[in-house]
Amino acid sequence: MAYTAENWPITAALLQFPGTDAQGTHINDAPASAWAEVLQEVKDAGFANADLTDSWVRPGDLSPARLAEFKQTADAVRIGVPVISAIRRSVIETGNWEANLAYSHRTIDAAAELGCEVVSFGLHQAITPEQQKQLWFWTVEGYKDPVGDKETWDKAVTRLRELGRHAADVGILLSLEMYEDTYLGTADSSVQLVQDIGLANVGLNPDLGNLIRLHRPIEDWREMVAKTLPYSNYWHMKNYIRDEDTARGTYVAMPAPMESGLINYREAFKVALSVGFQGILCTEHYGGDGLSVTASNQDYLRRQILPKTDGYALGQSQVAQGRQLPATAELASA
């Protein structure tokens, strides 16, 4: 049975929740009650599922006992945790790649213990000090993967394939998050990376918001959708208002609710269905009351975008699609 608006799994990104408290204690070391407080807040916003964004909790760094405690906490709150998004731990980062690769393996093992369907990785690295000074960090260029460097490209392929095989062994999909100036920074490069890795359980997380927000010329979002969705198995969804004055070389972008920004998700999702996409969705937003905006984004998807019945034509994806049902939308109001 194909997903519908009623049961399509949608997660809330946890970008709004800090990884340390006011005393500098990392959330991994906090009591379970602190985890429950955040998960309950997400549930109260209307979500049945959360994306365990590791800027908050890092499941791959929890001991077996604490990981079991985290699972018990989520179960007690009655919220699903079908995805871990591990960010800024590039497996080709000079000087840190070995530690990042080991962390990524631990994250896959943690995902299996939690019963997750997907782990999302990327090649983006830590935000630079200059980026940290900005209101919006993406207005200043950060780290860039070396263009045309076959040796580095091959390292990315080899190490991500290693992670993909590990994920396949434990029944998990691996999704690669698109992000500017990395080997996942353009539609063509992202698709090529997935093709070179060559594993059915490895696909793309077409986070096109990461690319349309740049204050410089960008690829047409429609072309990116057409190229990347056939290879996508998970989807971080957000939007930005964008203005361009090419004659003056001026480009401006600001976060916006999904229905108000540059990307027309009604059009994008029709393409997604036509190429067989049945992945979990994740709504995100930067700035302000981000959790409320992500909740509005979920409402927009269920009300306006997702198919109301399962009788729609579904194309054939180029990568495996997860069909686990972590939690239904009905659980959010339980």
Short mmCIF file of C-alpha atoms in Angstrom, two decimals:
data_model
loop_
_atom_site.label_atom_id
_atom_site.label_comp_id
_atom_site.label_asym_id
_atom_site.label_seq_id
_atom_site.Cartn_x
_atom_site.Cartn_y
_atom_site.Cartn_z
CA MET A 1 0.00 0.00 0.00
CA ALA A 2 1.32 3.44 -0.93
CA TYR A 3 1.53 6.20 1.66
CA THR A 4 -1.25 8.80 1.89
CA ALA A 5 -1.66 12.19 3.57
CA GLU A 6 -3.04 10.43 6.63
CA ASN A 7 -0.18 8.01 7.27
CA TRP A 8 2.86 9.41 5.46
CA PRO A 9 5.58 9.51 8.16
CA ILE A 10 6.72 13.08 8.82
CA THR A 11 9.40 13.95 11.36
CA ALA A 12 10.25 17.22 13.06
CA ALA A 13 13.84 18.39 12.83
CA LEU A 14 15.28 19.26 16.23
CA LEU A 15 17.37 22.21 15.05
CA GLN A 16 15.81 24.50 17.68
CA PHE A 17 17.03 22.45 20.63
CA PRO A 18 20.63 23.05 21.81
CA GLY A 19 23.06 20.24 22.47
CA THR A 20 24.18 21.78 25.79
CA ASP A 21 22.33 23.36 28.69
CA ALA A 22 23.05 26.66 30.44
CA GLN A 23 25.68 24.96 32.62
CA GLY A 24 27.49 23.56 29.59
CA THR A 25 26.33 19.97 30.14
CA HIS A 26 25.81 18.08 26.90
CA ILE A 27 22.32 16.69 26.38
CA ASN A 28 23.83 13.19 26.10
CA ASP A 29 24.76 13.49 29.79
CA ALA A 30 21.44 15.00 30.87
CA PRO A 31 18.82 13.05 32.82
CA ALA A 32 16.16 11.25 30.80
CA SER A 33 13.66 13.84 31.99
CA ALA A 34 15.45 16.46 29.85
CA TRP A 35 15.06 14.22 26.78
CA ALA A 36 11.40 13.65 27.63
CA GLU A 37 10.78 17.39 27.92
CA VAL A 38 12.02 18.03 24.38
CA LEU A 39 10.25 15.03 22.87
CA GLN A 40 7.00 15.98 24.62
CA GLU A 41 7.28 19.53 23.25
CA VAL A 42 7.68 18.12 19.75
CA LYS A 43 4.72 15.82 20.23
CA ASP A 44 2.60 18.66 21.64
CA ALA A 45 3.37 20.63 18.45
CA GLY A 46 1.54 17.90 16.53
CA PHE A 47 4.30 15.51 15.50
CA ALA A 48 4.12 11.75 15.79
CA ASN A 49 7.82 11.43 14.89
CA ALA A 50 11.11 13.24 15.46
CA ASP A 51 14.30 13.30 13.41
CA LEU A 52 17.11 12.81 15.92
CA THR A 53 19.23 15.67 14.64
CA ASP A 54 22.60 15.15 16.31
CA SER A 55 23.12 18.83 16.98
CA TRP A 56 20.83 17.88 19.90
CA VAL A 57 21.34 14.33 21.13
CA ARG A 58 24.10 12.18 19.59
CA PRO A 59 22.81 8.61 19.66
CA GLY A 60 26.12 7.31 18.34
CA ASP A 61 27.87 8.58 21.48
CA LEU A 62 25.42 7.15 24.02
CA SER A 63 26.47 4.10 25.99
CA PRO A 64 24.35 0.97 25.48
CA ALA A 65 22.58 1.60 28.79
CA ARG A 66 21.84 5.24 28.01
CA LEU A 67 20.73 4.39 24.47
CA ALA A 68 18.25 1.92 25.93
CA GLU A 69 17.14 4.63 28.35
CA PHE A 70 16.63 7.03 25.46
CA LYS A 71 14.49 4.49 23.61
CA GLN A 72 12.44 3.90 26.76
CA THR A 73 11.98 7.67 27.09
CA ALA A 74 10.73 8.06 23.52
CA ASP A 75 8.40 5.10 24.00
CA ALA A 76 7.06 6.63 27.21
CA VAL A 77 6.34 9.92 25.42
CA ARG A 78 4.83 7.85 22.60
CA ILE A 79 6.78 9.52 19.83
CA GLY A 80 8.53 7.74 16.98
CA VAL A 81 12.24 8.22 16.25
CA PRO A 82 12.60 6.67 12.77
CA VAL A 83 15.56 8.77 11.60
CA ILE A 84 18.93 10.03 12.79
CA SER A 85 20.47 12.98 10.93
CA ALA A 86 24.20 13.09 11.61
CA ILE A 87 25.52 16.43 10.40
CA ARG A 88 28.92 18.07 9.92
CA ARG A 89 30.88 14.82 10.35
CA SER A 90 32.36 14.50 6.87
CA VAL A 91 34.21 11.26 6.17
CA ILE A 92 36.70 13.18 4.01
CA GLU A 93 37.47 15.95 6.50
CA THR A 94 41.25 16.37 6.70
CA GLY A 95 42.56 15.37 10.10
CA ASN A 96 39.17 14.21 11.40
CA TRP A 97 37.90 11.72 8.85
CA GLU A 98 38.84 8.63 10.85
CA ALA A 99 37.01 9.85 13.95
CA ASN A 100 34.06 10.94 11.81
CA LEU A 101 33.91 7.57 10.07
CA ALA A 102 33.99 5.74 13.40
CA TYR A 103 31.25 8.04 14.74
CA SER A 104 29.17 7.34 11.64
CA HIS A 105 29.46 3.59 12.20
CA ARG A 106 28.41 4.03 15.83
CA THR A 107 25.45 6.10 14.66
CA ILE A 108 24.30 3.32 12.34
CA ASP A 109 24.53 0.82 15.19
CA ALA A 110 22.55 3.19 17.43
CA ALA A 111 19.93 3.61 14.71
CA ALA A 112 19.53 -0.15 14.53
CA GLU A 113 19.07 -0.35 18.31
CA LEU A 114 16.43 2.40 18.18
CA GLY A 115 14.58 0.72 15.32
CA CYS A 116 15.23 3.56 12.88
CA GLU A 117 14.55 3.25 9.16
CA VAL A 118 17.04 5.86 7.89
CA VAL A 119 20.33 7.51 8.81
CA SER A 120 21.16 10.73 6.97
CA PHE A 121 24.80 11.72 6.54
CA GLY A 122 26.46 14.56 4.66
CA LEU A 123 29.84 15.89 3.60
CA HIS A 124 29.45 19.36 5.12
CA GLN A 125 31.85 20.35 7.87
CA ALA A 126 31.69 22.57 10.93
CA ILE A 127 30.46 26.15 10.54
CA THR A 128 33.46 28.49 10.37
CA PRO A 129 34.09 31.27 12.93
CA GLU A 130 33.17 33.84 10.27
CA GLN A 131 29.89 32.05 9.54
CA GLN A 132 29.09 32.00 13.25
CA LYS A 133 29.18 35.82 13.31
CA GLN A 134 26.37 36.12 10.75
CA LEU A 135 22.64 36.32 11.36
CA TRP A 136 22.31 33.58 8.72
CA PHE A 137 25.44 31.44 8.46
CA TRP A 138 24.89 30.57 4.80
CA THR A 139 25.50 34.19 3.71
CA VAL A 140 29.25 33.56 4.12
CA GLU A 141 30.99 30.75 2.27
CA GLY A 142 32.28 27.89 4.39
CA TYR A 143 34.28 24.75 3.68
CA LYS A 144 34.46 23.51 0.07
CA ASP A 145 35.22 20.01 -1.18
CA PRO A 146 38.06 20.14 -3.75
CA VAL A 147 36.59 20.27 -7.25
CA GLY A 148 38.08 17.85 -9.78
CA ASP A 149 40.12 16.00 -7.16
CA LYS A 150 39.65 12.35 -8.12
CA GLU A 151 41.55 11.04 -5.13
CA THR A 152 39.31 12.85 -2.65
CA TRP A 153 36.19 11.92 -4.61
CA ASP A 154 37.21 8.25 -4.53
CA LYS A 155 37.74 8.47 -0.76
CA ALA A 156 34.21 9.82 -0.37
CA VAL A 157 32.82 7.00 -2.50
CA THR A 158 34.78 4.29 -0.69
CA ARG A 159 33.99 5.49 2.83
CA LEU A 160 30.31 6.16 2.15
CA ARG A 161 30.03 2.75 0.48
CA GLU A 162 31.51 1.23 3.65
CA LEU A 163 28.81 2.96 5.69
CA GLY A 164 26.16 1.90 3.19
CA ARG A 165 27.14 -1.75 3.50
CA HIS A 166 27.06 -1.50 7.28
CA ALA A 167 23.60 0.09 7.08
CA ALA A 168 22.38 -2.64 4.73
CA ASP A 169 23.64 -5.33 7.13
CA VAL A 170 21.36 -3.95 9.87
CA GLY A 171 18.40 -3.20 7.58
CA ILE A 172 18.74 0.58 7.39
CA LEU A 173 18.63 3.06 4.52
CA LEU A 174 21.49 5.53 4.21
CA SER A 175 20.60 8.98 2.83
CA LEU A 176 23.10 11.63 1.71
CA GLU A 177 22.14 15.22 2.50
CA MET A 178 22.71 17.76 -0.26
CA TYR A 179 24.73 20.78 0.88
CA GLU A 180 26.50 23.59 -0.92
CA ASP A 181 30.13 23.37 -2.04
CA THR A 182 30.43 19.68 -1.20
CA TYR A 183 30.30 16.71 -3.55
CA LEU A 184 26.60 16.78 -2.66
CA GLY A 185 26.35 20.44 -3.65
CA THR A 186 24.88 20.13 -7.15
CA ALA A 187 22.25 17.85 -8.62
CA ASP A 188 24.62 16.22 -11.10
CA SER A 189 27.40 15.65 -8.57
CA SER A 190 24.98 14.24 -6.00
CA VAL A 191 23.48 11.77 -8.44
CA GLN A 192 26.94 10.76 -9.64
CA LEU A 193 28.04 10.10 -6.07
CA VAL A 194 25.09 7.79 -5.44
CA GLN A 195 25.71 6.02 -8.74
CA ASP A 196 29.40 5.55 -7.95
CA ILE A 197 28.61 4.15 -4.49
CA GLY A 198 26.30 1.71 -6.22
CA LEU A 199 24.26 0.33 -3.32
CA ALA A 200 20.47 0.03 -3.44
CA ASN A 201 20.04 1.24 0.15
CA VAL A 202 22.05 4.45 -0.43
CA GLY A 203 20.16 7.41 -1.82
CA LEU A 204 19.84 11.17 -1.58
CA ASN A 205 18.30 13.50 0.95
CA PRO A 206 17.39 16.31 -1.52
CA ASP A 207 17.55 19.19 0.96
CA LEU A 208 17.20 21.79 -1.78
CA GLY A 209 16.64 24.54 0.77
CA ASN A 210 20.36 24.30 1.56
CA LEU A 211 21.07 25.34 -2.04
CA ILE A 212 18.40 27.92 -2.88
CA ARG A 213 19.27 30.05 0.17
CA LEU A 214 22.74 30.94 -1.12
CA HIS A 215 23.45 34.61 -1.84
CA ARG A 216 24.81 33.85 -5.29
CA PRO A 217 23.55 32.28 -8.54
CA ILE A 218 21.93 28.86 -8.02
CA GLU A 219 20.68 25.93 -10.06
CA ASP A 220 17.03 26.04 -11.05
CA TRP A 221 15.12 24.17 -8.34
CA ARG A 222 12.92 22.41 -10.90
CA GLU A 223 15.96 20.94 -12.61
CA MET A 224 17.36 19.80 -9.26
CA VAL A 225 14.05 18.12 -8.40
CA ALA A 226 13.93 16.33 -11.75
CA LYS A 227 17.51 15.05 -11.40
CA THR A 228 17.65 14.12 -7.71
CA LEU A 229 14.22 12.75 -6.78
CA PRO A 230 14.67 9.48 -8.72
CA TYR A 231 17.62 8.76 -6.39
CA SER A 232 16.10 10.05 -3.13
CA ASN A 233 15.06 7.98 -0.12
CA TYR A 234 14.56 10.63 2.61
CA TRP A 235 13.75 14.34 2.41
CA HIS A 236 14.59 17.35 4.59
CA MET A 237 11.99 19.92 3.52
CA LYS A 238 12.20 23.67 4.09
CA ASN A 239 11.85 26.81 2.00
CA TYR A 240 13.24 30.30 1.52
CA ILE A 241 11.99 33.53 0.00
CA ARG A 242 14.54 34.54 -2.63
CA ASP A 243 15.18 37.71 -4.61
CA GLU A 244 17.72 38.27 -7.36
CA ASP A 245 18.99 41.38 -9.12
CA THR A 246 21.46 39.84 -11.52
CA ALA A 247 22.30 43.19 -13.13
CA ARG A 248 23.69 44.38 -9.79
CA GLY A 249 24.88 40.97 -8.63
CA THR A 250 22.54 41.04 -5.63
CA TYR A 251 21.06 37.86 -4.18
CA VAL A 252 18.97 37.69 -1.00
CA ALA A 253 17.26 34.75 0.71
CA MET A 254 15.43 34.38 4.01
CA PRO A 255 13.68 31.42 5.68
CA ALA A 256 9.99 31.06 4.87
CA PRO A 257 7.19 28.55 5.51
CA MET A 258 7.17 25.81 2.90
CA GLU A 259 4.07 27.12 1.14
CA SER A 260 5.49 30.66 0.85
CA GLY A 261 9.01 30.20 -0.51
CA LEU A 262 10.67 29.75 -3.88
CA ILE A 263 10.27 25.98 -4.15
CA ASN A 264 6.78 24.95 -5.21
CA TYR A 265 6.40 21.76 -3.19
CA ARG A 266 3.08 20.97 -4.85
CA GLU A 267 4.94 20.66 -8.14
CA ALA A 268 7.98 18.99 -6.58
CA PHE A 269 5.94 16.28 -4.90
CA LYS A 270 4.15 15.37 -8.10
CA VAL A 271 7.58 14.70 -9.56
CA ALA A 272 8.54 12.70 -6.47
CA LEU A 273 5.57 10.37 -6.83
CA SER A 274 6.16 9.97 -10.55
CA VAL A 275 9.64 8.58 -9.81
CA GLY A 276 8.58 6.27 -6.99
CA PHE A 277 9.49 8.26 -3.87
CA GLN A 278 8.03 6.79 -0.66
CA GLY A 279 10.54 8.05 1.88
CA ILE A 280 10.05 9.60 5.28
CA LEU A 281 9.72 13.39 5.23
CA CYS A 282 11.28 15.88 7.66
CA THR A 283 10.09 19.46 8.06
CA GLU A 284 12.68 22.07 9.07
CA HIS A 285 12.88 25.81 9.66
CA TYR A 286 15.58 28.22 10.83
CA GLY A 287 14.89 31.23 13.03
CA GLY A 288 12.04 32.40 15.23
CA ASP A 289 9.68 29.75 16.58
CA GLY A 290 11.07 27.12 14.28
CA LEU A 291 9.11 24.26 15.83
CA SER A 292 5.79 26.02 15.19
CA VAL A 293 6.76 26.73 11.58
CA THR A 294 7.80 23.11 11.05
CA ALA A 295 4.44 22.07 12.50
CA SER A 296 2.70 24.39 10.04
CA ASN A 297 4.79 22.83 7.29
CA GLN A 298 3.55 19.40 8.32
CA ASP A 299 -0.05 20.65 8.21
CA TYR A 300 0.56 22.12 4.75
CA LEU A 301 1.89 18.79 3.50
CA ARG A 302 -1.01 16.77 4.84
CA ARG A 303 -3.66 19.30 3.85
CA GLN A 304 -2.44 20.39 0.43
CA ILE A 305 0.38 18.25 -0.96
CA LEU A 306 0.27 14.58 -0.03
CA PRO A 307 -2.13 12.24 -1.88
CA LYS A 308 -5.44 11.71 -0.10
CA THR A 309 -5.84 8.09 -1.24
CA ASP A 310 -3.43 5.30 -2.12
CA GLY A 311 -4.73 4.77 -5.64
CA TYR A 312 -2.25 7.11 -7.29
CA ALA A 313 0.24 6.13 -9.97
CA LEU A 314 3.65 5.52 -8.44
CA GLY A 315 6.76 5.37 -10.58
CA GLN A 316 9.86 3.25 -10.07
CA SER A 317 12.61 4.69 -7.89
CA GLN A 318 16.28 4.16 -8.69
CA VAL A 319 17.01 3.38 -5.02
CA ALA A 320 15.32 1.36 -2.28
CA GLN A 321 12.45 2.99 -0.42
CA GLY A 322 11.72 2.26 3.23
CA ARG A 323 8.26 0.93 4.00
CA GLN A 324 8.47 0.76 7.76
CA LEU A 325 5.64 2.68 9.45
CA PRO A 326 7.32 4.21 12.54
CA ALA A 327 4.17 5.94 13.79
CA THR A 328 1.01 7.26 12.19
CA ALA A 329 -0.18 10.82 12.30
CA GLU A 330 -2.94 9.72 14.64
CA LEU A 331 -0.39 8.95 17.37
CA ALA A 332 0.46 12.65 17.69
CA SER A 333 -2.87 13.35 19.35
CA ALA A 334 -2.86 10.29 21.58
#
